[in-house]
């Protein structure tokens, strides 16, 4: 059905309807714009949520990344971030494909509608003007006819009156003829203009107006069609991102399915396994047997005899009561880089001979302050992994071995990367040599030299960490060796009323030390608990039972002042006797002239051990 034929007389209603259609387009455009803003805000909030729960760059988050459920959560956050990106794509497509298009279309349709109604109003005004002219011709023809009738009646009256002169009758006759002529002319004009108006009116209602209304109808149908296309696009914009959204959701599902509870529980073992053996059985302490001992056999007598022996000040000081015990051994002068064996293995000050850990824990449990020992052990185990000195000496053996191995692997990767870069630069230099126009070969030399120095530096680091790793692996006891030596140590516990738990198992800051004292040490019998303070008043209560034998000699490579208690000052080139070798803590115990004893940094001396001492 055509608007031109069916709605020829509804010009005003069509004007209102088309205006309402334009307002609907504006309303739909506003709706899509608000939807786009909602998608943008939603994507922003999703991104902020994902960013908020992303792991921070710290050691704790690195530890958490070892667990499958933490990795699954991280994957979920990343997929959620991609999911937010798809909502941003929706907002962008809504803006570009609908909002921008409808905004341009609104301008075009407003212009087109304005032009069509302008033409319609112009045609309407023209037909109205023609109608007015027709009415004017009609009224003039009517007036002239009336005047002609009155003139004819007047002539007939004058002609019938005998008293009127012939001249008056002639004048009336001429006046009547003139009026009849004017009426005849008006009739002709009216007739011709009437035909013209009818033609114009026919054109107006059957040609001009239908054409204009048809254009308006086409415009309206295009508007409705454009709205339908936009509504379809509105749905297609969402449908286009559904595959990627589905992949994001599939990624979240896959991440959730990748969680392995068994592997995570194993990872707990890998992360916190110390490598220590559990404590042995607690032995029965026969105090009655201790009272039957002779005075020469008691630990109290031995303690007194030990005090009567003239010893130097530095010899009698044992590690837990040395001042500045947290201070690591000093590094040698920078003129000679230390070898891996000379680098301190523990930042603590020197300690005593090593023994298997199970022996020490048996000694812990057999002594009086065993609860204090267990608390110290637990406090040591609770140390945060990843913090501490360069050689990871604060960690338990098993964790230390893993950390050192990981560090060596990282260094080897850096070395390989630098070697690849060096090979590439070498090839580039060869190309420059063969083709000087491509570049100067000498320009590559500084970079090659820098890379070579860096490789040497990294190799030294690898050697240093490999040395520490070898020491750790040598120090970790096997089960058979632990059981064999544990039985020997339990026999020794029957004649011992003290233990070295507080001083050997735990350093003053609560970190791990792996060194022990092989010397038999006793403390004065006291009814009070053994003090754990490191004040100097207890220094005189700890002495060696006998002088340690000489196991070799050493030569001082650098001068050492030895201001701290327990250390001894040496001069460069001085020869000394070695009575206790480095146990991995970076210190060597030496003696001068058979009297003065103390510790010196291992990296400051060159040690020559006797063959029988090495075998023993």
XYZ file of C-alpha atoms in Angstrom:
616
model
C 0.000 0.000 0.000
C 1.230 3.465 -0.944
C 1.135 6.460 1.324
C 0.578 8.689 -1.703
C -2.701 7.097 -2.656
C -3.987 6.068 0.728
C -2.767 8.979 2.857
C -3.052 11.858 0.376
C -4.818 13.985 2.959
C -2.633 13.014 6.041
C 0.243 15.355 5.513
C 0.327 16.535 9.144
C 0.035 13.034 10.589
C 2.818 11.788 8.370
C 4.977 14.653 9.543
C 4.353 13.677 13.168
C 4.953 9.981 12.475
C 8.280 10.498 10.712
C 9.416 12.790 13.511
C 8.574 10.083 16.050
C 10.574 7.580 13.958
C 13.653 9.812 14.144
C 13.193 10.186 17.897
C 13.049 6.391 18.189
C 16.394 6.098 16.376
C 17.862 8.609 18.809
C 16.450 6.640 21.731
C 17.889 3.363 20.428
C 21.265 5.027 19.854
C 21.253 6.214 23.470
C 20.356 2.689 24.614
C 23.305 1.157 22.736
C 25.609 3.858 24.073
C 24.623 3.096 27.656
C 25.098 -0.639 26.997
C 28.575 0.118 25.657
C 29.410 2.116 28.788
C 28.204 -0.771 30.949
C 30.449 -3.190 29.027
C 33.410 -0.819 29.393
C 32.874 -0.378 33.132
C 32.340 -4.108 33.598
C 35.554 -4.910 31.728
C 37.413 -2.338 33.808
C 36.130 -3.817 37.062
C 36.999 -7.347 35.909
C 40.522 -6.220 34.991
C 40.950 -4.480 38.333
C 39.752 -7.619 40.104
C 42.211 -9.770 38.163
C 45.039 -7.315 38.824
C 44.194 -7.126 42.527
C 44.664 -10.851 43.019
C 47.676 -11.247 40.733
C 50.700 -12.547 42.697
C 53.112 -9.922 43.913
C 56.806 -10.059 43.096
C 58.092 -11.527 46.329
C 59.547 -14.790 47.576
C 56.286 -15.883 49.180
C 54.442 -15.786 45.881
C 57.324 -17.644 44.223
C 56.888 -20.407 46.758
C 53.141 -20.500 46.165
C 53.633 -20.890 42.416
C 54.981 -24.393 43.042
C 51.511 -25.662 43.932
C 49.047 -26.705 41.249
C 46.061 -24.966 42.842
C 47.997 -21.675 42.946
C 48.961 -22.061 39.304
C 45.338 -22.888 38.471
C 44.189 -19.735 40.249
C 46.783 -17.687 38.352
C 45.551 -19.196 35.085
C 41.977 -18.340 36.074
C 43.022 -14.734 36.708
C 44.730 -14.537 33.320
C 41.722 -16.046 31.571
C 39.473 -13.636 33.458
C 41.633 -10.799 32.207
C 41.160 -12.062 28.644
C 37.448 -12.413 29.370
C 37.385 -8.727 30.348
C 39.142 -7.935 27.089
C 36.267 -9.511 25.163
C 33.818 -7.205 26.915
C 36.001 -4.309 25.828
C 35.753 -5.661 22.280
C 31.962 -5.692 22.649
C 31.991 -2.071 23.751
C 34.277 -1.069 20.871
C 32.165 -2.889 18.274
C 28.945 -1.406 19.627
C 30.477 2.037 19.355
C 31.921 1.620 15.870
C 29.263 -0.568 14.224
C 26.056 0.836 15.750
C 26.493 4.119 17.593
C 28.696 5.776 14.984
C 26.595 4.454 12.099
C 23.301 5.549 13.658
C 24.702 8.972 14.472
C 25.629 9.551 10.831
C 22.321 8.072 9.651
C 20.361 10.366 11.949
C 21.926 13.402 10.321
C 21.122 12.079 6.842
C 17.530 11.124 7.617
C 16.822 14.460 9.260
C 18.099 16.276 6.181
C 16.106 14.050 3.817
C 12.904 14.378 5.837
C 13.281 18.134 5.978
C 13.695 18.310 2.188
C 10.651 16.112 1.480
C 8.349 18.051 3.755
C 9.657 21.292 2.339
C 8.595 20.122 -1.124
C 5.242 19.006 0.252
C 4.590 22.327 1.908
C 5.567 24.133 -1.292
C 3.087 22.074 -3.324
C 0.443 22.608 -0.679
C 0.966 26.342 -0.762
C 0.790 26.363 -4.579
C -2.519 24.541 -4.726
C -3.937 26.771 -2.043
C -2.843 29.841 -3.984
C -4.503 28.483 -7.172
C -7.702 27.830 -5.259
C -7.745 31.408 -4.023
C -7.293 32.742 -7.556
C -10.123 30.501 -8.782
C -12.373 31.806 -6.042
C -11.465 35.379 -7.045
C -12.408 34.732 -10.721
C -15.618 33.103 -9.628
C -16.625 36.044 -7.466
C -15.796 38.520 -10.246
C -17.877 36.552 -12.753
C -20.746 36.479 -10.279
C -20.519 40.207 -9.679
C -20.421 41.026 -13.382
C -23.492 38.867 -14.019
C -25.432 40.665 -11.377
C -24.430 44.043 -12.747
C -25.490 42.974 -16.275
C -28.904 41.864 -14.981
C -29.471 45.157 -13.225
C -28.397 47.116 -16.343
C -30.811 45.089 -18.516
C -33.714 45.677 -16.142
C -32.945 49.420 -16.050
C -32.904 49.588 -19.896
C -36.192 47.795 -20.143
C -37.720 50.145 -17.617
C -36.463 53.251 -19.458
C -37.632 51.860 -22.780
C -41.182 51.311 -21.475
C -41.438 54.759 -19.926
C -42.942 57.262 -22.496
C -41.764 60.241 -20.507
C -38.089 59.323 -20.933
C -36.262 60.840 -23.806
C -34.887 58.775 -26.602
C -31.334 59.749 -25.612
C -31.790 58.354 -22.086
C -33.200 55.161 -23.504
C -30.173 54.809 -25.829
C -27.795 55.477 -22.973
C -29.463 52.776 -20.824
C -29.320 50.355 -23.738
C -25.542 50.935 -24.218
C -24.925 50.530 -20.467
C -26.774 47.204 -20.479
C -24.775 45.961 -23.460
C -21.478 46.933 -21.764
C -22.417 45.038 -18.584
C -23.382 41.975 -20.605
C -19.976 42.124 -22.322
C -18.132 42.347 -18.987
C -20.110 39.407 -17.624
C -19.269 37.438 -20.727
C -15.526 38.214 -20.307
C -15.593 37.259 -16.590
C -17.277 34.036 -17.511
C -14.522 33.236 -19.969
C -11.780 34.014 -17.470
C -13.479 31.954 -14.796
C -13.977 29.031 -17.116
C -10.367 28.989 -18.297
C -8.914 29.367 -14.802
C -11.240 26.687 -13.509
C -9.849 24.258 -16.049
C -6.310 25.264 -15.064
C -7.030 24.787 -11.378
C -8.575 21.413 -11.932
C -5.454 20.334 -13.802
C -3.157 21.604 -11.081
C -5.294 20.037 -8.402
C -5.207 16.741 -10.238
C -1.432 16.934 -10.535
C -1.165 17.881 -6.889
C -3.178 15.005 -5.479
C -2.268 12.347 -7.984
C 1.329 13.152 -8.855
C 3.174 15.657 -6.687
C 1.892 14.646 -3.263
C 2.028 10.897 -3.965
C 5.629 11.242 -5.108
C 6.583 13.159 -1.980
C 4.736 10.744 0.279
C 6.320 7.829 -1.547
C 9.728 9.231 -0.815
C 8.741 9.665 2.806
C 7.490 6.087 2.842
C 10.775 4.851 1.367
C 12.701 6.890 3.928
C 10.620 5.436 6.749
C 11.056 1.896 5.501
C 14.824 2.414 5.244
C 14.831 3.765 8.795
C 12.994 0.698 10.059
C 15.296 -1.564 8.070
C 18.369 0.203 9.516
C 16.990 -0.269 13.029
C 16.551 -3.969 12.335
C 20.128 -4.263 11.041
C 21.432 -2.500 14.136
C 19.465 -4.798 16.410
C 20.917 -7.794 14.592
C 24.393 -6.310 14.867
C 23.714 -5.762 18.544
C 23.278 -9.516 18.953
C 26.085 -10.419 16.540
C 28.580 -8.330 18.496
C 27.992 -10.582 21.487
C 27.936 -13.704 19.359
C 31.292 -12.867 17.753
C 33.133 -12.953 21.087
C 31.403 -16.096 22.323
C 34.078 -18.446 20.879
C 36.852 -16.565 22.633
C 34.783 -16.279 25.810
C 34.205 -20.015 25.542
C 37.964 -20.553 25.240
C 38.491 -18.420 28.350
C 35.956 -20.486 30.241
C 37.508 -23.683 28.876
C 40.874 -22.433 30.085
C 39.449 -21.883 33.553
C 37.936 -25.363 33.518
C 41.177 -26.907 32.285
C 43.111 -25.064 34.986
C 40.725 -26.373 37.630
C 41.080 -29.904 36.279
C 44.883 -29.607 36.348
C 44.931 -29.350 40.152
C 46.779 -32.362 41.583
C 46.334 -32.786 45.351
C 48.942 -35.562 45.499
C 51.554 -33.481 43.713
C 50.829 -30.510 45.973
C 51.255 -32.649 49.069
C 54.567 -33.915 47.648
C 55.590 -30.319 47.001
C 55.100 -29.570 50.699
C 57.672 -32.281 51.411
C 60.039 -30.851 48.800
C 59.671 -27.333 50.184
C 60.104 -28.052 53.873
C 62.134 -31.258 54.076
C 65.163 -30.506 56.248
C 67.214 -33.638 55.617
C 67.750 -34.219 59.330
C 67.186 -37.591 60.961
C 64.510 -37.907 63.683
C 65.838 -37.907 67.266
C 66.782 -41.278 68.736
C 65.247 -42.937 71.737
C 65.586 -41.255 75.126
C 67.973 -43.217 77.339
C 67.428 -43.927 80.984
C 69.526 -41.638 83.207
C 70.851 -43.518 86.211
C 71.698 -40.829 88.749
C 72.442 -43.488 91.372
C 75.265 -44.858 89.245
C 76.669 -41.370 88.862
C 77.007 -41.030 92.659
C 79.059 -44.288 92.842
C 81.719 -42.999 90.535
C 85.107 -42.141 91.916
C 86.103 -38.548 92.208
C 88.541 -38.932 89.345
C 85.779 -40.260 87.083
C 83.181 -37.569 87.743
C 82.562 -34.828 85.303
C 82.756 -32.341 88.168
C 86.336 -33.385 88.966
C 87.253 -33.265 85.308
C 85.815 -29.811 85.127
C 87.887 -28.651 88.055
C 91.037 -30.269 86.701
C 90.361 -28.618 83.397
C 90.219 -25.265 85.119
C 93.576 -25.789 86.807
C 95.330 -26.253 83.469
C 96.962 -23.032 82.269
C 95.363 -22.222 78.955
C 95.307 -19.072 76.944
C 92.307 -16.789 76.944
C 91.380 -17.551 73.372
C 91.563 -21.345 73.764
C 89.071 -21.603 76.562
C 86.356 -19.687 74.788
C 83.842 -21.900 73.045
C 81.673 -20.759 70.170
C 78.307 -20.003 71.819
C 79.897 -17.514 74.209
C 82.215 -15.694 71.819
C 81.449 -12.022 71.388
C 80.236 -10.898 67.955
C 79.305 -14.512 67.215
C 77.013 -13.452 64.401
C 79.885 -11.900 62.485
C 81.073 -14.018 59.514
C 84.774 -14.561 58.882
C 86.356 -11.687 56.980
C 86.994 -12.075 53.283
C 90.628 -12.133 52.130
C 92.115 -9.077 50.408
C 90.776 -8.357 46.912
C 94.151 -9.039 45.297
C 93.449 -12.765 45.149
C 89.975 -14.154 44.504
C 89.093 -16.982 46.866
C 88.657 -20.504 45.627
C 85.417 -22.322 46.285
C 86.942 -24.268 49.157
C 88.134 -21.089 50.795
C 84.788 -19.337 50.731
C 83.007 -19.545 54.084
C 80.230 -22.032 54.158
C 78.438 -20.492 57.094
C 78.146 -16.835 58.115
C 78.511 -17.774 61.759
C 81.743 -17.749 63.741
C 83.759 -20.998 64.183
C 82.156 -24.000 65.790
C 83.298 -27.423 66.942
C 83.810 -30.802 65.227
C 80.936 -32.262 63.250
C 79.039 -35.387 64.236
C 76.067 -37.058 62.617
C 72.860 -35.251 63.314
C 71.168 -38.302 64.827
C 73.971 -38.478 67.432
C 73.424 -34.864 68.332
C 69.650 -35.220 68.580
C 70.089 -38.285 70.804
C 72.338 -36.155 72.968
C 69.668 -33.433 72.933
C 66.964 -35.797 74.160
C 69.201 -37.366 76.807
C 70.127 -34.095 78.448
C 68.287 -31.973 80.993
C 67.115 -29.024 78.874
C 65.683 -31.176 76.054
C 62.500 -29.105 75.769
C 64.649 -26.087 75.067
C 66.441 -28.067 72.346
C 63.196 -29.051 70.636
C 61.974 -25.474 70.722
C 65.249 -24.353 69.174
C 64.940 -26.980 66.456
C 61.362 -25.973 65.729
C 62.324 -22.307 65.615
C 65.095 -23.103 63.177
C 62.740 -25.024 60.934
C 60.316 -22.111 60.880
C 62.855 -19.779 59.282
C 61.583 -18.241 56.093
C 63.049 -19.878 53.022
C 64.782 -17.663 50.531
C 66.324 -15.198 52.987
C 69.784 -15.298 54.440
C 73.384 -15.393 53.246
C 74.582 -16.119 49.753
C 75.459 -19.764 50.440
C 72.008 -20.488 51.963
C 73.705 -21.776 55.110
C 70.686 -20.733 57.158
C 68.619 -23.489 55.507
C 68.385 -27.178 56.429
C 70.697 -29.450 54.420
C 68.100 -30.709 51.958
C 66.681 -27.246 51.252
C 70.180 -25.794 51.033
C 71.174 -28.417 48.470
C 68.127 -27.570 46.326
C 68.752 -23.846 46.540
C 72.425 -24.246 45.583
C 71.554 -26.542 42.681
C 68.945 -24.064 41.452
C 71.481 -21.222 41.686
C 74.026 -23.254 39.707
C 71.423 -23.992 37.018
C 70.565 -20.285 36.728
C 74.232 -19.341 36.434
C 74.787 -21.990 33.758
C 71.865 -20.580 31.788
C 73.384 -17.089 32.009
C 76.742 -18.477 30.886
C 75.136 -20.227 27.919
C 73.303 -17.042 26.970
C 76.523 -15.020 27.071
C 78.344 -17.699 25.072
C 75.653 -17.618 22.401
C 75.933 -13.865 22.260
C 79.721 -14.120 22.012
C 79.434 -16.598 19.141
C 77.031 -14.292 17.323
C 79.369 -11.316 17.762
C 82.299 -13.429 16.578
C 80.422 -14.314 13.397
C 79.556 -10.660 12.926
C 83.210 -9.729 13.306
C 84.190 -12.330 10.693
C 81.621 -10.837 8.313
C 83.062 -7.366 8.943
C 86.569 -8.653 8.288
C 85.525 -10.203 4.979
C 83.343 -7.217 4.032
C 84.781 -4.027 5.557
C 82.089 -1.906 3.931
C 79.490 -3.501 6.250
C 81.194 -2.354 9.447
C 84.363 -1.930 11.454
C 85.600 -5.222 12.999
C 87.257 -3.311 15.837
C 83.888 -1.963 16.970
C 82.904 -5.456 18.141
C 86.018 -6.039 20.283
C 84.915 -4.044 23.362
C 81.673 -5.944 23.575
C 83.446 -9.296 23.096
C 85.880 -8.388 25.884
C 83.021 -7.411 28.172
C 81.167 -10.658 27.490
C 84.325 -12.685 28.063
C 84.898 -11.035 31.434
C 81.290 -11.635 32.367
C 81.576 -15.330 31.432
C 84.701 -15.687 33.582
C 82.930 -14.012 36.462
C 79.922 -16.314 36.119
C 82.189 -19.373 35.901
C 83.859 -18.353 39.156
C 80.422 -18.033 40.712
C 79.521 -21.506 39.449
C 82.718 -22.944 40.929
C 81.961 -21.264 44.237
C 78.430 -22.635 44.420
C 79.567 -26.073 43.220
C 82.060 -26.125 46.077
C 79.324 -25.327 48.565
C 77.087 -27.971 46.963
C 79.801 -30.604 47.219
C 80.319 -29.792 50.886
C 76.600 -30.092 51.566
C 76.327 -33.424 49.766
C 79.349 -34.775 51.650
C 77.861 -33.606 54.925
C 74.447 -35.244 54.405
C 74.621 -38.643 56.229
C 73.340 -41.915 54.821
C 70.939 -44.098 56.796
C 73.428 -46.940 57.410
C 76.127 -44.547 58.595
C 73.650 -42.770 60.832
C 72.464 -45.989 62.481
C 75.998 -47.287 63.008
C 77.285 -44.092 64.561
C 74.108 -43.580 66.536
C 74.747 -46.768 68.510
C 78.249 -45.607 69.428
C 76.980 -42.256 70.525
C 74.241 -43.783 72.698
C 76.933 -45.659 74.619
C 78.711 -42.392 75.319
C 75.482 -40.895 76.662
C 75.554 -43.264 79.641
C 78.562 -41.402 81.107
C 77.512 -37.886 80.152
C 75.315 -35.605 82.257
C 75.343 -32.619 79.973
C 74.666 -31.868 76.359
C 75.571 -29.203 73.922
C 72.124 -28.734 72.393
C 71.724 -25.035 73.060
C 75.154 -24.144 71.776
C 75.670 -26.585 68.879
C 72.203 -27.020 67.333
C 71.185 -23.425 67.135
C 73.138 -20.275 66.550
C 72.112 -17.184 68.542
C 69.828 -15.831 65.790
C 67.845 -19.081 65.519
C 69.357 -20.168 62.186
C 70.797 -23.595 61.364
C 74.414 -24.640 61.923
C 75.686 -27.979 60.864
C 78.869 -28.086 62.944
C 79.369 -29.967 66.190
C 82.148 -30.395 68.720
C 83.798 -33.776 68.923
C 85.471 -32.855 72.151
C 83.825 -34.095 75.330
C 82.631 -30.973 77.118
C 81.174 -30.868 80.595
C 79.643 -28.095 82.624
C 79.489 -27.628 86.349
C 76.771 -29.614 88.098
C 74.063 -27.173 88.959
C 70.548 -27.675 90.217
C 69.329 -24.773 88.101
C 68.648 -25.029 84.346
C 71.566 -24.336 82.040
C 71.516 -20.607 81.190
C 71.102 -19.802 77.500
C 72.465 -16.276 77.806
C 75.695 -15.417 76.053
C 77.033 -13.120 78.805
C 80.769 -13.369 79.545
C 80.219 -14.693 83.122
C 79.821 -18.233 81.755
C 83.022 -18.189 79.712
C 85.165 -19.696 82.459
C 82.787 -22.614 82.982
C 83.538 -24.161 79.559
C 87.047 -25.551 79.009
C 88.603 -28.326 76.993
C 89.433 -31.539 78.799
C 92.762 -31.983 77.050
C 94.963 -30.365 74.450
C 93.990 -31.203 70.887
C 96.619 -32.994 68.767
C 98.288 -31.351 65.800
C 96.894 -32.530 62.439
C 99.018 -30.373 60.123
C 100.541 -26.974 59.506
C 99.488 -23.820 57.737
C 101.027 -20.664 56.347
C 99.349 -17.260 56.689
C 98.712 -15.701 53.293
C 97.461 -12.394 54.697
C 97.738 -10.607 58.032
C 94.783 -11.047 60.406
C 94.207 -8.881 63.506
C 91.990 -11.256 65.468
C 90.234 -8.729 67.694
C 87.247 -10.968 68.516
C 87.365 -13.497 71.322
C 88.158 -17.003 70.120
C 90.341 -15.716 67.263
C 94.091 -15.319 67.098
C 96.118 -12.672 65.287
C 98.612 -13.804 62.657
C 101.198 -12.086 60.479
C 101.663 -12.647 56.773
C 103.961 -15.618 56.122
C 103.736 -16.918 59.690
C 103.757 -20.726 60.155
C 101.246 -22.230 62.591
C 100.049 -25.669 63.683
C 96.575 -26.819 62.625
C 94.613 -28.557 65.411
C 91.137 -28.405 63.838
C 90.386 -28.084 60.137
C 87.618 -26.045 58.540
C 84.251 -27.779 59.032
C 82.491 -25.684 56.452
C 82.055 -22.536 58.556
C 85.045 -20.704 57.053
C 87.319 -20.933 60.161
C 90.382 -23.058 60.971
C 91.661 -23.648 64.509
C 95.433 -23.175 64.874
C 98.059 -23.161 67.635
C 101.180 -21.024 68.047
C 104.206 -22.299 70.011
C 102.182 -24.999 71.750
C 100.347 -22.503 73.963
C 98.252 -19.873 72.213
C 95.293 -21.253 70.235
C 92.479 -19.651 68.281
C 90.563 -19.420 65.015
C 91.662 -17.747 61.788
C 89.735 -17.410 58.499
C 90.404 -20.400 56.267
C 90.760 -18.116 53.260
C 93.671 -16.330 54.999
C 95.873 -19.426 55.352
C 97.262 -22.254 53.208
C 96.734 -25.547 55.059
C 99.022 -28.601 54.811
C 97.370 -31.567 56.542
C 99.356 -34.621 57.547
C 98.613 -37.872 55.722
C 97.635 -39.825 58.846
C 95.360 -36.972 59.898
C 93.549 -37.063 56.583
C 93.127 -40.841 56.814
C 91.777 -40.649 60.332
